[in-house]
Amino acid sequence: MLQVVVLSAPAEVLLARIKARTNNPYGERNEERDAVLNHLATVEPLLRATETNAIDATAPVERVVQQLEELAGPIPAEPCHT
């Protein structure tokens, strides 16, 4: 079954994570942070309109991964051919 999963976090959490990371320069410039906020305001509602599941991405990463694994279900032993 096809699933559209939206991982979401509030703007202040996204900006804090961007500021704290050291392995990616994106978000260091004001224009980039403004783009993140713009996308959060304009793109996330479009994604939510088609989502089948939403995951609170403020949860610990282990919990987010667990939720994604539960949604994905077991991995087939043989590759699927469609």
Coordinates of C-alpha atoms in Angstrom, one line a residue:
M1 CA 0.0 0.0 0.0
L2 CA 1.3 3.4 -0.9
Q3 CA 1.8 5.7 2.0
V4 CA 2.5 9.4 2.2
V5 CA 4.2 10.1 5.5
V6 CA 4.9 13.6 6.7
L7 CA 7.6 14.1 9.2
S8 CA 6.9 17.5 10.9
A9 CA 8.4 19.8 13.4
P10 CA 7.7 23.3 14.4
A11 CA 9.7 26.2 12.9
E12 CA 11.7 26.8 16.1
V13 CA 12.8 23.2 16.2
L14 CA 13.8 23.2 12.6
L15 CA 15.8 26.4 12.9
A16 CA 17.5 25.2 16.1
R17 CA 18.5 21.9 14.4
I18 CA 19.8 23.8 11.4
K19 CA 21.8 26.1 13.6
A20 CA 23.3 23.3 15.7
R21 CA 24.4 21.0 12.9
T22 CA 28.0 21.0 11.8
N23 CA 27.9 18.7 8.8
N24 CA 25.8 20.8 6.3
P25 CA 26.2 24.5 5.6
Y26 CA 22.7 25.0 4.3
G27 CA 20.8 27.3 6.6
E28 CA 23.7 29.5 7.6
R29 CA 22.5 32.3 5.5
N30 CA 19.3 34.3 6.4
E31 CA 17.9 33.7 2.9
E32 CA 18.2 29.9 3.5
R33 CA 16.4 30.1 6.9
D34 CA 13.7 32.3 5.3
A35 CA 13.3 29.6 2.6
V36 CA 12.9 26.9 5.3
L37 CA 10.1 29.0 7.0
N38 CA 8.5 29.7 3.6
H39 CA 8.4 26.0 2.7
L40 CA 7.1 25.1 6.1
A41 CA 4.2 27.6 5.6
T42 CA 3.5 26.8 2.0
V43 CA 4.6 23.2 1.2
E44 CA 3.7 21.4 4.4
P45 CA 0.0 22.2 4.1
L46 CA 0.0 20.7 0.6
L47 CA 1.8 17.5 1.9
R48 CA -0.6 17.3 4.8
A49 CA -3.6 17.4 2.4
T50 CA -2.4 14.0 0.9
E51 CA -0.8 12.4 3.9
T52 CA -1.8 9.0 5.1
N53 CA 0.3 9.3 8.2
A54 CA 2.0 12.1 10.2
I55 CA 5.0 11.6 12.5
D56 CA 6.1 14.1 15.1
A57 CA 9.7 14.7 14.2
T58 CA 10.4 16.3 17.6
A59 CA 10.4 12.8 19.0
P60 CA 13.7 11.1 19.6
V61 CA 15.1 9.8 16.3
E62 CA 14.8 6.2 17.5
R63 CA 11.1 6.6 17.9
V64 CA 10.7 8.3 14.5
V65 CA 12.6 5.4 12.9
Q66 CA 10.4 2.9 14.8
Q67 CA 7.2 4.5 13.6
L68 CA 8.5 4.5 10.0
E69 CA 9.5 0.8 10.3
E70 CA 6.0 0.0 11.6
L71 CA 4.4 1.8 8.7
A72 CA 6.7 0.1 6.2
G73 CA 6.0 -3.4 7.5
P74 CA 8.3 -6.4 7.1
I75 CA 10.8 -6.3 4.3
P76 CA 10.1 -9.1 1.8
A77 CA 12.7 -11.8 1.4
E78 CA 12.6 -11.5 -2.3
P79 CA 12.4 -8.2 -4.2
C80 CA 9.0 -7.2 -5.5
H81 CA 8.5 -7.0 -9.2
T82 CA 5.8 -4.7 -10.3

